[in-house]
PDB file of C-alpha atoms in Angstrom:
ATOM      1  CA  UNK A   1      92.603 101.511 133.459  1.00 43.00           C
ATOM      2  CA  UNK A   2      91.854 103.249 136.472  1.00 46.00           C
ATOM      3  CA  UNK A   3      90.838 106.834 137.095  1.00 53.00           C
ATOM      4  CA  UNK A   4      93.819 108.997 136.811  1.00 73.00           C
ATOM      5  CA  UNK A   5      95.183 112.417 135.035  1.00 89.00           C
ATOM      6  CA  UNK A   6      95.130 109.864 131.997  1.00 92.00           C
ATOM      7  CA  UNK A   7      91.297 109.958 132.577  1.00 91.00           C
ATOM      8  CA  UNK A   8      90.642 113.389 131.164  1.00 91.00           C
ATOM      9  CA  UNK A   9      92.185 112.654 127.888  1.00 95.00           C
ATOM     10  CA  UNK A  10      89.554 109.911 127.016  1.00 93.00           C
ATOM     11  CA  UNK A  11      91.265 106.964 125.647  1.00 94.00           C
ATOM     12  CA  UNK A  12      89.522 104.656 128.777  1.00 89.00           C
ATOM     13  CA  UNK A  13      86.898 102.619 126.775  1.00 91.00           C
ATOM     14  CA  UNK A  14      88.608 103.154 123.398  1.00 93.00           C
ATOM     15  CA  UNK A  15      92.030 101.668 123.952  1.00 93.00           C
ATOM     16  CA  UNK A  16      92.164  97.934 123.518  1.00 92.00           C
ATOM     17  CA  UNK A  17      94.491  94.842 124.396  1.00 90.00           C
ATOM     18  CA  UNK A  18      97.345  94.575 121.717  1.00 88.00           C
ATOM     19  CA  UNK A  19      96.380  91.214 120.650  1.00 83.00           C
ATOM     20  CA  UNK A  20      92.744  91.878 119.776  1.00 86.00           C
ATOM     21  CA  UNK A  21      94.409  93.591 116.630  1.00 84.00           C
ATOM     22  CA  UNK A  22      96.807  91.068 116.529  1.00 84.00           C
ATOM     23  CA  UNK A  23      99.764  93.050 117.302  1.00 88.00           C
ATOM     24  CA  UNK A  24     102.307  90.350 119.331  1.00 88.00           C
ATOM     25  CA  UNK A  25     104.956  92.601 120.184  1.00 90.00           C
ATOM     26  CA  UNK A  26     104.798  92.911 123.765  1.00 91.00           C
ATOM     27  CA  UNK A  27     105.336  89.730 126.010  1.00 89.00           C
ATOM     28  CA  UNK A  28     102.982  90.658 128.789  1.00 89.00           C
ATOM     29  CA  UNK A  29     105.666  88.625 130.926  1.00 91.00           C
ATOM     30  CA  UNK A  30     108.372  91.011 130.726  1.00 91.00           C
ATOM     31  CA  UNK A  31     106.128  94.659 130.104  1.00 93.00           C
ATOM     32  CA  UNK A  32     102.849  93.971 131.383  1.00 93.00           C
ATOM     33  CA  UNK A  33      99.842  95.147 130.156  1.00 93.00           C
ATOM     34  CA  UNK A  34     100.641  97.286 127.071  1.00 94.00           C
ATOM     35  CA  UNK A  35      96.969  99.075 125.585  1.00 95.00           C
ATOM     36  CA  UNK A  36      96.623 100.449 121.836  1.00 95.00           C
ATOM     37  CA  UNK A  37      94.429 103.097 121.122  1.00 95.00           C
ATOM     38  CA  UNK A  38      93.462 102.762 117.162  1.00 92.00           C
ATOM     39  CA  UNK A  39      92.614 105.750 114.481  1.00 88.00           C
ATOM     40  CA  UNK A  40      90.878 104.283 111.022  1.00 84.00           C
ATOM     41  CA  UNK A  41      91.407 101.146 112.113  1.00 85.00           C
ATOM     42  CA  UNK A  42      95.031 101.177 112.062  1.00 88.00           C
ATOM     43  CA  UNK A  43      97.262 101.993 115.707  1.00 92.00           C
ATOM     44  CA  UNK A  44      98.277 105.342 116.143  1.00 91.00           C
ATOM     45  CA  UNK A  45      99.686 105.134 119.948  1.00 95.00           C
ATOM     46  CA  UNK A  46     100.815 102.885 123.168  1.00 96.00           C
ATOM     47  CA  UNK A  47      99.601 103.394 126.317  1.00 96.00           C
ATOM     48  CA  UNK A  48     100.982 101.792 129.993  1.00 96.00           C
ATOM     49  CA  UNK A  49      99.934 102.116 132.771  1.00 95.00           C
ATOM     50  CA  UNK A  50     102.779 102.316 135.765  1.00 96.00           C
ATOM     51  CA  UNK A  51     102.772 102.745 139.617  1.00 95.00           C
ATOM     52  CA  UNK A  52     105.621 105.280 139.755  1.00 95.00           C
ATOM     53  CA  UNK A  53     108.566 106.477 137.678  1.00 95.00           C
ATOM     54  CA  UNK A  54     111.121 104.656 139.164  1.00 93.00           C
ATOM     55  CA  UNK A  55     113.985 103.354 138.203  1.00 90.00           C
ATOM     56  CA  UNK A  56     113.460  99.942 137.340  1.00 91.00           C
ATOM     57  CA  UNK A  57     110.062 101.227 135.776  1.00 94.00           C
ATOM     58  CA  UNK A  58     112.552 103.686 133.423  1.00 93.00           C
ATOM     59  CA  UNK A  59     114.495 100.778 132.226  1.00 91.00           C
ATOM     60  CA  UNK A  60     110.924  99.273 131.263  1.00 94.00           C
ATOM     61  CA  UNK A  61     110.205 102.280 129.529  1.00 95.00           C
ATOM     62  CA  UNK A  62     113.821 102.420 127.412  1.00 93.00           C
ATOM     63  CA  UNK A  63     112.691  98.803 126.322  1.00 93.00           C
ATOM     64  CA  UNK A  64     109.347  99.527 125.769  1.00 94.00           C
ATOM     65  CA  UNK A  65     109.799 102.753 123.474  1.00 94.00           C
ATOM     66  CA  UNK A  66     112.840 100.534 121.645  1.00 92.00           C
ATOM     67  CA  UNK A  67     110.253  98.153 120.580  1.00 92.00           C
ATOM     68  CA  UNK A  68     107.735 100.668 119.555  1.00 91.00           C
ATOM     69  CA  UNK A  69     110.401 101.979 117.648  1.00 89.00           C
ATOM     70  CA  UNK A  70     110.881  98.530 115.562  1.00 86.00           C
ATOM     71  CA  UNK A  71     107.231  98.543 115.508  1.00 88.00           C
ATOM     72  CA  UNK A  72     107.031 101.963 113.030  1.00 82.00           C
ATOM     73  CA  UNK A  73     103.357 102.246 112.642  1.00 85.00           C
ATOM     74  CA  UNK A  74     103.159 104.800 116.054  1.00 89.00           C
ATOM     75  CA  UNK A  75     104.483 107.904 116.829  1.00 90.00           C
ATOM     76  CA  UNK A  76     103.240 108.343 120.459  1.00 94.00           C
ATOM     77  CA  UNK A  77     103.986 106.294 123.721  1.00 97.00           C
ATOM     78  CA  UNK A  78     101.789 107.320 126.574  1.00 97.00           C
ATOM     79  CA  UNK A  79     103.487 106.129 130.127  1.00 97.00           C
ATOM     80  CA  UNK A  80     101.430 107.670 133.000  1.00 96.00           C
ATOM     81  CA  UNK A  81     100.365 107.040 136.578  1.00 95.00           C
ATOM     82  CA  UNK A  82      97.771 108.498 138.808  1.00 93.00           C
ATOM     83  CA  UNK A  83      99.440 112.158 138.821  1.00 95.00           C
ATOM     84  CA  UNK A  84     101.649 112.022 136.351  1.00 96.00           C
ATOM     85  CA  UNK A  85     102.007 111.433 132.562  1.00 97.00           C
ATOM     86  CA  UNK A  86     104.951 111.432 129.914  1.00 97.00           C
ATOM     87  CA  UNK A  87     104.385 111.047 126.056  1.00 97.00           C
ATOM     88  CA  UNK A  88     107.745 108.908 124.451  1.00 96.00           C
ATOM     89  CA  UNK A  89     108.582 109.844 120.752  1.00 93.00           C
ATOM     90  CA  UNK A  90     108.400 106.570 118.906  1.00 91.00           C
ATOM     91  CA  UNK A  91     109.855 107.757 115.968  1.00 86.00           C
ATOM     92  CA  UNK A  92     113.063 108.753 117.643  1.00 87.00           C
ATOM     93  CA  UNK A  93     115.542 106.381 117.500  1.00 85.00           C
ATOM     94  CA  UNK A  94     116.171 104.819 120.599  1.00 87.00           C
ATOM     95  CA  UNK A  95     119.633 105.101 122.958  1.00 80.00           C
ATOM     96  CA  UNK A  96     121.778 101.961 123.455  1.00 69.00           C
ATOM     97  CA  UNK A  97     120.875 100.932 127.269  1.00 61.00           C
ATOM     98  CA  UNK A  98     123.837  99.678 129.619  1.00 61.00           C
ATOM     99  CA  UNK A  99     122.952  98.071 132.603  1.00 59.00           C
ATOM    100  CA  UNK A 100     125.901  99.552 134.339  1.00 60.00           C
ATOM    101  CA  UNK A 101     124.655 102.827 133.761  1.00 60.00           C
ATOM    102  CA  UNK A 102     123.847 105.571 136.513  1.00 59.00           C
ATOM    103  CA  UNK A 103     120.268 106.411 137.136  1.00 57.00           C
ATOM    104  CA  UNK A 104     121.027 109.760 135.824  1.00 59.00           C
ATOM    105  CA  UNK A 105     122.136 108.997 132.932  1.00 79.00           C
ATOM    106  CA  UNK A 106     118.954 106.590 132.106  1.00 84.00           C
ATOM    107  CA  UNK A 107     116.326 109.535 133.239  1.00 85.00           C
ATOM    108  CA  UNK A 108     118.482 112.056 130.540  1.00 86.00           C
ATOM    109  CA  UNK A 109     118.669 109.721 127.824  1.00 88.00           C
ATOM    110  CA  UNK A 110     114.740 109.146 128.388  1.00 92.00           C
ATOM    111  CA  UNK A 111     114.243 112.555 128.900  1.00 91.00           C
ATOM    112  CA  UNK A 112     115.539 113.104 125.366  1.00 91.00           C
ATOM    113  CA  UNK A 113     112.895 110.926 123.937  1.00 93.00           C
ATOM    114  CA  UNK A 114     110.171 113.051 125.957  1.00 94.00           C
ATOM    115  CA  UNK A 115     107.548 114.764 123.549  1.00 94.00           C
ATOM    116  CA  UNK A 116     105.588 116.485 126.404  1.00 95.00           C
ATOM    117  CA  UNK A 117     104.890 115.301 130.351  1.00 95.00           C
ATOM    118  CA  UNK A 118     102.608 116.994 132.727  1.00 95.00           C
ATOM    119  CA  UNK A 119     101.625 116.716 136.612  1.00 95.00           C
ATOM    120  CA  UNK A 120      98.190 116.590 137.906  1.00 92.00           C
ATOM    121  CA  UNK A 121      98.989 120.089 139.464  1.00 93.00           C
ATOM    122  CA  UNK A 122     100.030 121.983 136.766  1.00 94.00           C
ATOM    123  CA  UNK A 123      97.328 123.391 134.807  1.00 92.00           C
ATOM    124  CA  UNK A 124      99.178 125.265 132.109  1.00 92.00           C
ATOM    125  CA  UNK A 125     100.452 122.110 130.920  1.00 94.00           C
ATOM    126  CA  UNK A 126      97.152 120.002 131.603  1.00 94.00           C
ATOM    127  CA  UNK A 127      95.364 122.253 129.352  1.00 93.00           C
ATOM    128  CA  UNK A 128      98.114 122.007 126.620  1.00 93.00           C
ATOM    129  CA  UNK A 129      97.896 117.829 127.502  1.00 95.00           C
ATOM    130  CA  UNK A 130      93.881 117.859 126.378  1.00 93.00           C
ATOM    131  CA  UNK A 131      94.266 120.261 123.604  1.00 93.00           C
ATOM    132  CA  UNK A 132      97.357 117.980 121.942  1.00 93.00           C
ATOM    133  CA  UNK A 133      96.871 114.618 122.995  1.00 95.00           C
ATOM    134  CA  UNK A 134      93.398 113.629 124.013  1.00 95.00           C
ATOM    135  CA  UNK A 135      91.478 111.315 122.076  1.00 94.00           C
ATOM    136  CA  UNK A 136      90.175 114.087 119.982  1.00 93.00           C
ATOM    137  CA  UNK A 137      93.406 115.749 119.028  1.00 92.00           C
ATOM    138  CA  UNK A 138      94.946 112.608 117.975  1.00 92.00           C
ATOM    139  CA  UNK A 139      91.525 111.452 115.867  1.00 92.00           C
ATOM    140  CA  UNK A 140      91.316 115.058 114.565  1.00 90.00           C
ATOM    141  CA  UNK A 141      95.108 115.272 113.771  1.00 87.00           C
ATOM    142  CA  UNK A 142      95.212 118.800 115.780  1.00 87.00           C
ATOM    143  CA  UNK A 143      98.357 118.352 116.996  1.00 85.00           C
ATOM    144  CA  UNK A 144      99.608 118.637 112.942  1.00 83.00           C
ATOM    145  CA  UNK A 145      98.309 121.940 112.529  1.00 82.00           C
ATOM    146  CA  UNK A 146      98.419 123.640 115.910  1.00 84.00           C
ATOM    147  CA  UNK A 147     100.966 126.425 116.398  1.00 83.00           C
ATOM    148  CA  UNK A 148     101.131 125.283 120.035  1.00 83.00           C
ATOM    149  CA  UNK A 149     102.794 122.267 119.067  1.00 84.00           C
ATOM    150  CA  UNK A 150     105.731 123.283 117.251  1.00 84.00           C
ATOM    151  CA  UNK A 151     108.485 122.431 119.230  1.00 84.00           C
ATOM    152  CA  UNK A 152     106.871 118.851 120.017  1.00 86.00           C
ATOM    153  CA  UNK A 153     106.821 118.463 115.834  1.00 81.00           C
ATOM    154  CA  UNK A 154     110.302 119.434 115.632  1.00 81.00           C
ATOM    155  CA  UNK A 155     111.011 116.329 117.526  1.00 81.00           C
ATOM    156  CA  UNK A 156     109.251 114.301 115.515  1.00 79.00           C
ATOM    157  CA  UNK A 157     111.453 112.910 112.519  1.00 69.00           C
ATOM    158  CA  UNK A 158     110.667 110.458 110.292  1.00 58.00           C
ATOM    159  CA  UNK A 159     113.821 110.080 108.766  1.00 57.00           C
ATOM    160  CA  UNK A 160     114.984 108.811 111.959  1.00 50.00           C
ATOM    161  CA  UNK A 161     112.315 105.526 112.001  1.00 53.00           C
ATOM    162  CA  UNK A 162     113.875 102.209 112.337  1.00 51.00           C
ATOM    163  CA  UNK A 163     113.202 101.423 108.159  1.00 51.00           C
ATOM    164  CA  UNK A 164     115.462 104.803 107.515  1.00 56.00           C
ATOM    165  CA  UNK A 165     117.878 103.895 109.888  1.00 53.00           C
ATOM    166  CA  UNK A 166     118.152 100.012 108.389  1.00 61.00           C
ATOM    167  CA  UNK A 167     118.564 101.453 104.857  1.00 59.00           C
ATOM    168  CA  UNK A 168     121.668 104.120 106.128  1.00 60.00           C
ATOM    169  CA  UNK A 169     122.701 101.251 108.046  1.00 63.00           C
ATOM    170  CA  UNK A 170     122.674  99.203 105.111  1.00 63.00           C
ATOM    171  CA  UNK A 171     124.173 101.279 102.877  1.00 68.00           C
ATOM    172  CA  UNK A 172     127.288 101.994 105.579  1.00 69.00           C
ATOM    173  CA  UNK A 173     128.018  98.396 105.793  1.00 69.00           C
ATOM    174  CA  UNK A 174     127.977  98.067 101.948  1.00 70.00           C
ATOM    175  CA  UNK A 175     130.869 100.999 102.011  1.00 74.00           C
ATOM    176  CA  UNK A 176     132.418  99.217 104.874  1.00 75.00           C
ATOM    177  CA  UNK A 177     132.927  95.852 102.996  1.00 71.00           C
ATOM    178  CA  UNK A 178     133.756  97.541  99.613  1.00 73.00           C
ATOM    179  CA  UNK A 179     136.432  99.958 102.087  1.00 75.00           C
ATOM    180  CA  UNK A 180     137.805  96.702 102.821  1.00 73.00           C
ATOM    181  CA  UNK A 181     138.661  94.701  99.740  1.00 73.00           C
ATOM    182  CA  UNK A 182     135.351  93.042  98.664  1.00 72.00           C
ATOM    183  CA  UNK A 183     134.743  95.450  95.638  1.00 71.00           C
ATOM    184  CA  UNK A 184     132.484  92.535  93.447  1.00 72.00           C
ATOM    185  CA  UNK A 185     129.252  94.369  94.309  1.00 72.00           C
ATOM    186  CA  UNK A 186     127.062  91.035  93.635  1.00 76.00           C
ATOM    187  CA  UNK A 187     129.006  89.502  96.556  1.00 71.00           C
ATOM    188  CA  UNK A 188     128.261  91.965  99.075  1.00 69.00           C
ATOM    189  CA  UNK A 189     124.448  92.294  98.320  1.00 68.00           C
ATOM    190  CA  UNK A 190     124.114  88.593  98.896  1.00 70.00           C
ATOM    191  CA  UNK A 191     125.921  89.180 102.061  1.00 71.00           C
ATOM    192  CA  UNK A 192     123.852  91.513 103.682  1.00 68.00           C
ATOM    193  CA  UNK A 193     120.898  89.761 102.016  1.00 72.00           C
ATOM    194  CA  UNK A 194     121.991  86.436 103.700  1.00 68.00           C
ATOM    195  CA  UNK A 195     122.898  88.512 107.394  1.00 69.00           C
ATOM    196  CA  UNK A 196     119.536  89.641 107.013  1.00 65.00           C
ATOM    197  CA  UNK A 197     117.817  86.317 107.069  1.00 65.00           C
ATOM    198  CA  UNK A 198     120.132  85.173 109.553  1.00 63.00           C
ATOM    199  CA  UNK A 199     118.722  88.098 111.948  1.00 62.00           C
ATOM    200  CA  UNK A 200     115.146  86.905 111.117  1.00 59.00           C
ATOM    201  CA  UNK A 201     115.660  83.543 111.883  1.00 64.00           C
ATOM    202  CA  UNK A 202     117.802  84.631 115.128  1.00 63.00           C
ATOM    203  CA  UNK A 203     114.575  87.295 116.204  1.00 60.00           C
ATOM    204  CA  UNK A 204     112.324  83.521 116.066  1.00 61.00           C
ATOM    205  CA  UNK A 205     114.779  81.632 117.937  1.00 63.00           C
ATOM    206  CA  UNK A 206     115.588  79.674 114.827  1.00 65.00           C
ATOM    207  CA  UNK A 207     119.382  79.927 115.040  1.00 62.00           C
ATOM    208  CA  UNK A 208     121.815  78.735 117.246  1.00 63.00           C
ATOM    209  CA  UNK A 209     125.918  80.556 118.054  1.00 57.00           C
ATOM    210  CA  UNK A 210     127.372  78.095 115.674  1.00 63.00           C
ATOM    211  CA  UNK A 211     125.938  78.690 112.662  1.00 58.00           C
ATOM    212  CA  UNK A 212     126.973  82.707 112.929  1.00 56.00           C
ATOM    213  CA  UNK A 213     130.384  81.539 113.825  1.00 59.00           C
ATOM    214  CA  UNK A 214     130.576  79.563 110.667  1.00 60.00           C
ATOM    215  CA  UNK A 215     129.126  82.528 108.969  1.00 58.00           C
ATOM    216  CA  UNK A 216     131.752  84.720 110.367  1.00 59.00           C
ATOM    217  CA  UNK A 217     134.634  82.434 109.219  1.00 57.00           C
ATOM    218  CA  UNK A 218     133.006  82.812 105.923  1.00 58.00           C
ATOM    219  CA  UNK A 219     132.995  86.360 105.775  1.00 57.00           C
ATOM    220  CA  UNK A 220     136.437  86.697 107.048  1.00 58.00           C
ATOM    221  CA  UNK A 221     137.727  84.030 104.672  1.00 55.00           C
ATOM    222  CA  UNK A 222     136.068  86.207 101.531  1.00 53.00           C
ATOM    223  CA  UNK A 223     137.679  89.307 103.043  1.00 53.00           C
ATOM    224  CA  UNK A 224     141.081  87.964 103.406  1.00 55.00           C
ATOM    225  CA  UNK A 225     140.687  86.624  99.347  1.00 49.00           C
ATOM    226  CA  UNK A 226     139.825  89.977  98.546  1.00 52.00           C
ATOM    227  CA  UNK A 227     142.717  91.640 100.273  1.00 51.00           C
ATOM    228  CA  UNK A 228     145.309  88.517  98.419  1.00 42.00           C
ATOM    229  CA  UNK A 229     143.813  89.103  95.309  1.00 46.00           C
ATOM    230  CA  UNK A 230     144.186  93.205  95.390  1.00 48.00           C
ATOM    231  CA  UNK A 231     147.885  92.525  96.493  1.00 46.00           C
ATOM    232  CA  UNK A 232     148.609  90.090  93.526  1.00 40.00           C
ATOM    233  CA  UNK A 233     147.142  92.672  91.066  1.00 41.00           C
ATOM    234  CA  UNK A 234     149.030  95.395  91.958  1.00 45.00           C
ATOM    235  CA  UNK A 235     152.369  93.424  92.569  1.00 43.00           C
ATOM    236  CA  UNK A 236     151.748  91.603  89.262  1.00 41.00           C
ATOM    237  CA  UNK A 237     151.297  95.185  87.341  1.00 45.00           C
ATOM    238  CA  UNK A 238     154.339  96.656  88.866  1.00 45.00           C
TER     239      UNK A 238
END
């Protein structure tokens, strides 16, 4: 890592390769080099180094901070240059990126998942960048109990990481099957159970189109049971 406004904060011979802790979540092909900077052994935050903040360089970022999200085990994302750094809330969920989508709107939705970013030549906000997130702060956990930092822990929710989001996703797809005619409980658990381990196999490149198309004829053909059957009760009561 080269000398920078990232320099001041410490991380430089701390922060190691991902894969040195075995964490295999960035494909140096498509993001580059990708540093961790451990706490108690475990990670606590990313850090990438990037030439500017351009636009191509924000669509790396989106995907970067997307994966950190899936990762859940940091909070902070540390993107900086020479001059300039921006911290990325990683427990925030990320925003659904369109590649047809105007630069503007990628900077705002980014901008959104901003906890703090400073300029070499501000020093207000330098000072508040050492006291919150140097090396120190994050070991020491000051940024928890510093009244400086409440509106960056505001922005911090938990209840939006990507295992909270999977359960209330879960749980709305459950309604949304019982909503439409599958009401035997035991039938949609297996489902989702089953459309989970088809998304496993699919994130190891273990599944090809045609088996989810069979799947989907599946699910269709339960659905369309359900519906017949609901009919034939009621028109067999009246």
């Amino acid at each position: 890592m080269s000398n920078s406004i990232f320099q001041q904060l410490d991380f430089n011979d701390f922060a190691k390769d991902c894969k040195e802790i075995d964490i295999e979540i960035f494909s140096v092909e498509k993001f580059g080099i990708i540093k961790v900077y451990e706490n108690e052994g475990q990670p606590a935050l990313f850090l990438k180094e990037v030439e500017s903040f351009d636009f191509q360089t924000l669509k790396l970022i989106s995907e970067i901070q997307h994966t950190c999200w899936n990762f859940q085990k940091v909070l902070f994302l540390y993107v900086y240059t020479k001059t300039e750094i921006r911290i990325y809330n990683c427990s925030e969920k990320p925003f659904g990126y369109n590649v047809n989508d105007e630069k503007i709107n990628l900077e705002k939705e980014l901008q959104n998942l901003e906890l703090f970013s400073c300029v070499e030549t501000d020093q207000s906000k330098l000072k508040t960048l050492n006291n919150l997130f140097s090396r120190i702060a994050i070991d020491t956990g000051f940024i928890w109990s510093s009244l400086e930092a409440n509106e960056i822990k505001k922005k911090i929710n938990l209840q939006n990481r990507v295992d909270k989001f999977l359960i209330q996703s879960l749980i709305k797809v459950a309604r949304a099957l019982d909503d439409n005619g599958l009401n035997n409980k035991l039938i949609i658990h297996k489902l989702i159970m089953r459309s989970l381990f088809l998304f496993y196999l699919e994130d190891k490149k273990a599944t090809s189109i045609d088996l989810y198309e069979s799947f989907y004829v599946v699910l269709l053909l339960i659905l369309t049971f359900s519906k017949v059957q609901k009919q034939l009760i009621i028109y067999l009561k009246n």
